[in-house]
């Protein structure tokens, strides 16, 4: 059994609030949301960081984010997509995921 939290959620071993699933990616609500809409778009495969992913898969993740932004009614108001990569970015879970954050004014990036 994998000790990776996102592998385990993808396999149904740990619960998640699923918003989307296909053969390559799934999306769940972040357990510690920083905004009214805080969704994680996660690869089904265990890919540690963005450095390890091909552009087609990354494009698919962004496409899912576009669709979920529409579903969450933040597409026109605005939202932010974030990928933390590695220690200086504060990546906590070493399994590739895209944060979709919206539903409030987000201010400027640090
Ligand atoms: P990062 O710092 O980019 O690796 O982000 C990891 C994110 O995963 C954080 O925003 C956490 O709140 C979120 N997270 C950790 N465990 C869970 C979980 N069981 N279900 C949903 N989100 C989680
Ligand atoms: Zn994993």
XYZ file of N, CA, C and O and ligand atoms in Angstrom:
464
model
N 0.846 -1.199 0.000
C 0.000 0.000 0.000
C 0.886 1.256 0.000
O 1.847 1.339 0.743
N 0.536 2.208 -0.838
C 1.308 3.451 -0.914
C 1.119 4.275 0.354
O 0.054 4.266 0.966
N 2.174 4.981 0.755
C 2.001 5.901 1.878
C 1.790 7.324 1.381
O 1.832 8.266 2.174
N 1.535 7.477 0.095
C 1.269 8.807 -0.476
C -0.211 9.130 -0.313
O -1.080 8.380 -0.777
N -0.501 10.263 0.326
C -1.889 10.622 0.632
C -2.735 10.756 -0.633
O -3.883 10.303 -0.680
N -2.163 11.340 -1.694
C -2.975 11.550 -2.900
C -3.163 10.239 -3.673
O -4.223 10.037 -4.282
N -2.175 9.354 -3.647
C -2.398 8.025 -4.233
C -3.522 7.314 -3.489
O -4.384 6.665 -4.107
N -3.526 7.447 -2.191
C -4.532 6.740 -1.399
C -5.930 7.325 -1.607
O -6.920 6.594 -1.653
N -6.013 8.650 -1.748
C -7.318 9.260 -2.052
C -7.784 8.806 -3.425
O -8.949 8.427 -3.609
N -6.874 8.814 -4.409
C -7.234 8.391 -5.765
C -7.715 6.955 -5.813
O -8.586 6.595 -6.613
N -7.135 6.111 -4.928
C -7.507 4.691 -4.885
C -8.751 4.447 -4.033
O -9.208 3.299 -3.906
N -9.287 5.492 -3.413
C -10.477 5.331 -2.587
C -10.205 4.812 -1.193
O -11.134 4.454 -0.463
N -8.929 4.805 -0.782
C -8.579 4.299 0.552
C -8.761 5.359 1.635
O -8.879 5.031 2.821
N -8.736 6.621 1.215
C -8.956 7.750 2.119
C -10.027 8.606 1.447
O -9.978 8.800 0.225
N -10.993 9.123 2.212
C -12.068 9.880 1.573
C -11.610 11.235 1.041
O -10.669 11.844 1.555
N -12.287 11.678 0.031
C -12.082 13.008 -0.528
C -13.399 13.465 -1.122
O -14.250 12.642 -1.455
N -13.555 14.778 -1.233
C -14.756 15.315 -1.878
C -14.443 15.466 -3.361
O -13.840 16.457 -3.785
N -14.840 14.472 -4.128
C -14.487 14.421 -5.548
C -15.400 15.318 -6.372
O -16.616 15.291 -6.221
N -14.781 16.101 -7.244
C -15.521 16.965 -8.154
C -15.358 16.522 -9.596
O -16.142 16.924 -10.465
N -14.342 15.717 -9.863
C -14.039 15.305 -11.234
C -13.131 14.083 -11.185
O -12.313 13.952 -10.267
N -13.295 13.233 -12.192
C -12.378 12.091 -12.296
C -12.361 11.609 -13.749
O -13.407 11.477 -14.375
N -11.173 11.391 -14.302
C -11.064 10.673 -15.570
C -9.902 9.688 -15.440
O -9.474 9.382 -14.317
N -9.403 9.190 -16.553
C -8.374 8.150 -16.470
C -6.993 8.708 -16.125
O -6.077 7.934 -15.834
N -6.818 10.021 -16.147
C -5.502 10.600 -15.877
C -5.459 11.554 -14.691
O -4.406 11.723 -14.082
N -6.573 12.203 -14.388
C -6.591 13.173 -13.285
C -7.884 13.059 -12.498
O -8.901 12.557 -12.985
N -7.827 13.551 -11.247
C -9.056 13.708 -10.467
C -8.967 15.018 -9.698
O -7.873 15.604 -9.569
N -10.092 15.491 -9.221
C -10.118 16.765 -8.501
C -10.929 16.601 -7.224
O -12.002 15.974 -7.229
N -10.375 17.166 -6.139
C -11.044 17.115 -4.827
C -10.970 18.500 -4.195
O -10.130 19.318 -4.568
N -11.811 18.721 -3.208
C -11.701 19.963 -2.432
C -10.538 19.840 -1.456
O -10.332 18.787 -0.832
N -9.767 20.941 -1.333
C -8.660 20.956 -0.380
C -9.227 20.880 1.040
O -10.209 21.546 1.375
N -8.574 20.094 1.882
C -9.070 19.887 3.247
C -8.869 21.123 4.124
O -9.573 21.290 5.127
N -7.948 21.999 3.748
C -7.714 23.256 4.464
C -7.819 24.415 3.480
O -6.796 25.011 3.086
N -9.061 24.748 3.080
C -9.223 25.753 2.019
C -8.767 27.145 2.450
O -9.022 27.557 3.581
N -8.101 27.837 1.544
C -7.669 29.215 1.808
C -8.618 30.228 1.167
O -8.406 31.433 1.285
N -9.650 29.730 0.486
C -10.639 30.588 -0.176
C -11.905 29.750 -0.339
O -11.866 28.521 -0.214
N -13.054 30.405 -0.635
C -14.298 29.643 -0.778
C -14.200 28.500 -1.783
O -14.806 27.442 -1.580
N -13.502 28.726 -2.882
C -13.204 27.629 -3.815
C -11.721 27.306 -3.720
O -10.874 28.157 -4.043
N -11.392 26.126 -3.243
C -10.000 25.677 -3.205
C -10.016 24.196 -3.573
O -10.360 23.337 -2.761
N -9.660 23.956 -4.823
C -9.748 22.620 -5.408
C -8.351 22.172 -5.803
O -7.532 22.986 -6.251
N -8.089 20.903 -5.624
C -6.826 20.317 -6.061
C -7.087 19.432 -7.273
O -7.945 18.540 -7.203
N -6.393 19.693 -8.368
C -6.445 18.836 -9.559
C -5.187 17.973 -9.492
O -4.062 18.504 -9.496
N -5.369 16.686 -9.394
C -4.295 15.756 -9.015
C -4.138 14.694 -10.100
O -5.142 14.172 -10.620
N -2.889 14.351 -10.424
C -2.669 13.273 -11.395
C -3.004 11.926 -10.755
O -2.754 11.715 -9.562
N -3.556 11.032 -11.546
C -3.841 9.682 -11.034
C -2.528 8.945 -10.755
O -2.386 8.251 -9.746
N -1.562 9.121 -11.639
C -0.253 8.477 -11.461
C 0.559 9.223 -10.409
O 0.424 10.445 -10.257
N 1.403 8.489 -9.717
C 2.280 9.124 -8.720
C 3.457 9.785 -9.437
O 4.458 9.145 -9.745
N 3.300 11.088 -9.702
C 4.339 11.908 -10.339
C 4.764 12.908 -9.279
O 3.929 13.702 -8.818
N 6.015 12.889 -8.815
C 6.369 13.691 -7.640
C 6.188 15.202 -7.811
O 5.604 15.852 -6.944
N 6.715 15.755 -8.911
C 6.620 17.220 -9.060
C 6.362 17.571 -10.513
O 6.468 16.744 -11.425
N 6.098 18.847 -10.747
C 5.897 19.349 -12.113
C 7.115 19.062 -12.984
O 6.995 18.891 -14.200
N 8.283 19.003 -12.375
C 9.506 18.727 -13.139
C 9.470 17.363 -13.819
O 10.222 17.127 -14.767
N 8.619 16.487 -13.341
C 8.574 15.106 -13.831
C 7.425 14.866 -14.809
O 7.221 13.723 -15.238
N 6.653 15.908 -15.140
C 5.432 15.728 -15.923
C 5.598 16.237 -17.345
O 6.259 17.249 -17.590
N 4.939 15.566 -18.284
C 4.918 16.023 -19.667
C 3.886 17.117 -19.873
O 2.929 17.252 -19.103
N 4.071 17.879 -20.941
C 3.215 19.040 -21.169
C 1.782 18.637 -21.516
O 0.841 19.388 -21.214
N 1.582 17.484 -22.122
C 0.213 17.082 -22.455
C -0.606 16.851 -21.191
O -1.757 17.282 -21.084
N 0.006 16.181 -20.221
C -0.697 15.928 -18.953
C -0.955 17.239 -18.217
O -2.051 17.449 -17.673
N 0.025 18.126 -18.219
C -0.163 19.421 -17.552
C -1.290 20.197 -18.245
O -2.139 20.821 -17.585
N -1.338 20.113 -19.568
C -2.423 20.776 -20.297
C -3.777 20.204 -19.922
O -4.763 20.937 -19.803
N -3.830 18.919 -19.721
C -5.091 18.287 -19.310
C -5.518 18.794 -17.940
O -6.694 19.076 -17.693
N -4.556 18.915 -17.024
C -4.864 19.422 -15.690
C -5.414 20.854 -15.778
O -6.384 21.196 -15.098
N -4.805 21.665 -16.619
C -5.274 23.050 -16.755
C -6.671 23.069 -17.385
O -7.533 23.871 -16.983
N -6.915 22.183 -18.337
C -8.244 22.111 -18.937
C -9.307 21.746 -17.921
O -10.416 22.302 -17.929
N -8.984 20.821 -17.022
C -9.925 20.453 -15.953
C -10.142 21.660 -15.029
O -11.271 21.937 -14.603
N -9.082 22.386 -14.746
C -9.206 23.582 -13.900
C -10.132 24.609 -14.560
O -10.971 25.224 -13.878
N -10.006 24.800 -15.860
C -10.892 25.748 -16.564
C -12.354 25.343 -16.386
O -13.221 26.189 -16.117
N -12.632 24.076 -16.553
C -14.001 23.581 -16.435
C -14.516 23.732 -15.002
O -15.652 24.164 -14.771
N -13.684 23.401 -14.027
C -14.112 23.513 -12.632
C -14.292 24.974 -12.231
O -15.180 25.296 -11.427
N -13.483 25.859 -12.779
C -13.656 27.290 -12.493
C -15.032 27.760 -12.970
O -15.716 28.539 -12.288
N -15.460 27.257 -14.116
C -16.807 27.588 -14.594
C -17.860 27.014 -13.652
O -18.800 27.710 -13.256
N -17.686 25.767 -13.267
C -18.658 25.126 -12.353
C -18.757 25.867 -11.025
O -19.821 25.935 -10.418
N -17.640 26.394 -10.545
C -17.596 27.081 -9.254
C -18.018 28.542 -9.365
O -18.002 29.280 -8.383
N -18.324 28.968 -10.604
C -18.739 30.352 -10.888
C -17.663 31.369 -10.541
O -17.968 32.468 -10.056
N -16.405 30.992 -10.742
C -15.319 31.943 -10.526
C -14.604 32.297 -11.834
O -13.702 33.136 -11.837
N -15.018 31.660 -12.939
C -14.275 31.825 -14.193
C -14.197 33.286 -14.612
O -13.133 33.758 -15.039
N -15.299 34.017 -14.485
C -15.315 35.414 -14.931
C -14.796 36.353 -13.859
O -14.135 37.350 -14.156
N -15.080 36.060 -12.593
C -14.635 36.949 -11.503
C -13.127 36.876 -11.323
O -12.483 37.864 -10.966
N -12.602 35.696 -11.496
C -11.160 35.519 -11.396
C -10.768 34.457 -10.394
O -11.480 34.204 -9.412
N -9.665 33.841 -10.664
C -9.158 32.757 -9.812
C -7.669 32.628 -10.051
O -7.095 33.278 -10.934
N -7.048 31.778 -9.266
C -5.599 31.585 -9.367
C -5.298 30.096 -9.469
O -5.904 29.290 -8.757
N -4.372 29.765 -10.363
C -3.851 28.394 -10.448
C -2.424 28.410 -9.927
O -1.618 29.239 -10.352
N -2.126 27.496 -9.013
C -0.806 27.450 -8.377
C -0.288 26.010 -8.392
O -1.020 25.081 -8.040
N 0.956 25.858 -8.777
C 1.655 24.582 -8.582
C 2.893 24.875 -7.749
O 3.774 25.628 -8.189
N 2.942 24.342 -6.556
C 4.152 24.443 -5.750
C 5.111 23.342 -6.194
O 4.725 22.181 -6.286
N 6.327 23.732 -6.472
C 7.332 22.775 -6.957
C 8.545 22.829 -6.037
O 9.272 23.830 -6.021
N 8.717 21.773 -5.252
C 9.935 21.637 -4.457
C 9.926 22.425 -3.153
O 8.980 23.145 -2.822
N 11.015 22.277 -2.403
C 11.056 22.790 -1.026
C 10.948 24.306 -0.901
O 10.258 24.798 -0.002
N 11.587 25.068 -1.779
C 11.518 26.527 -1.613
C 10.134 27.070 -1.925
O 9.789 28.171 -1.485
N 9.331 26.307 -2.666
C 7.946 26.711 -2.925
C 6.998 26.173 -1.860
O 5.803 26.478 -1.880
N 7.512 25.349 -0.953
C 6.685 24.820 0.120
C 5.802 23.662 -0.296
O 4.738 23.451 0.294
N 6.222 22.898 -1.309
C 5.429 21.723 -1.696
C 5.432 20.711 -0.557
O 6.485 20.176 -0.203
N 4.230 20.446 -0.017
C 4.121 19.533 1.128
C 3.862 18.094 0.683
O 4.360 17.156 1.312
N 3.037 17.945 -0.346
C 2.698 16.605 -0.825
C 3.446 16.364 -2.134
O 3.204 17.053 -3.134
N 4.335 15.388 -2.108
C 5.176 15.103 -3.286
C 4.427 14.193 -4.258
O 4.818 13.043 -4.527
N 3.326 14.716 -4.761
C 2.511 14.068 -5.792
C 1.863 15.237 -6.528
O 1.127 16.019 -5.915
N 2.137 15.329 -7.823
C 1.771 16.518 -8.602
C 0.298 16.917 -8.441
O -0.595 16.083 -8.600
N 0.084 18.181 -8.142
C -1.274 18.713 -8.031
C -1.277 20.199 -8.341
O -0.301 20.901 -8.107
N -2.417 20.635 -8.862
C -2.644 22.029 -9.238
C -3.703 22.582 -8.299
O -4.770 21.981 -8.143
N -3.404 23.702 -7.649
C -4.392 24.363 -6.796
C -5.226 25.310 -7.652
O -4.659 26.155 -8.359
N -6.547 25.215 -7.538
C -7.473 26.203 -8.110
C -8.081 26.940 -6.927
O -8.729 26.337 -6.062
N -7.814 28.253 -6.868
C -8.191 29.047 -5.701
C -8.998 30.246 -6.187
O -8.555 30.976 -7.085
N -10.175 30.459 -5.604
C -10.993 31.596 -6.009
C -12.164 31.792 -5.066
O -12.322 31.079 -4.079
N -12.978 32.796 -5.389
C -14.169 33.066 -4.596
C -14.004 34.210 -3.627
O -14.931 34.525 -2.874
N -12.831 34.834 -3.627
C -12.595 36.057 -2.852
C -11.454 36.815 -3.537
O -10.674 36.207 -4.294
N -11.330 38.126 -3.252
C -10.172 38.841 -3.800
C -8.892 38.229 -3.240
O -8.785 38.002 -2.035
N -7.946 37.962 -4.113
C -6.764 37.195 -3.705
C -5.531 38.055 -3.439
O -4.540 37.548 -2.917
N -5.581 39.311 -3.784
C -4.406 40.146 -3.515
C -3.262 39.797 -4.435
O -3.347 38.930 -5.300
N -2.164 40.444 -4.184
C -1.005 40.245 -5.053
C -0.188 39.071 -4.572
O -0.205 38.708 -3.389
N 0.539 38.470 -5.496
C 1.428 37.359 -5.168
C 2.564 37.870 -4.288
O 2.979 39.009 -4.401
N 3.063 36.969 -3.438
C 4.210 37.333 -2.593
C 5.425 37.590 -3.472
O 5.580 37.018 -4.523
P 1.225 21.678 -1.422
O 1.793 22.506 -0.312
O 1.187 22.410 -2.741
O 1.890 20.327 -1.510
O -0.302 21.456 -1.074
C -0.811 20.310 -0.455
C -2.279 20.567 -0.176
O -2.908 19.333 0.102
C -2.540 21.496 1.010
O -3.274 22.644 0.582
C -3.342 20.614 1.969
O -4.349 21.334 2.643
C -3.933 19.578 1.022
N -4.276 18.301 1.646
C -3.491 17.538 2.460
N -4.144 16.424 2.820
C -5.366 16.470 2.222
C -6.499 15.605 2.206
N -6.532 14.449 2.891
N -7.586 15.975 1.486
C -7.585 17.132 0.787
N -6.540 17.988 0.750
C -5.447 17.672 1.470
Zn 1.180 9.594 -4.918
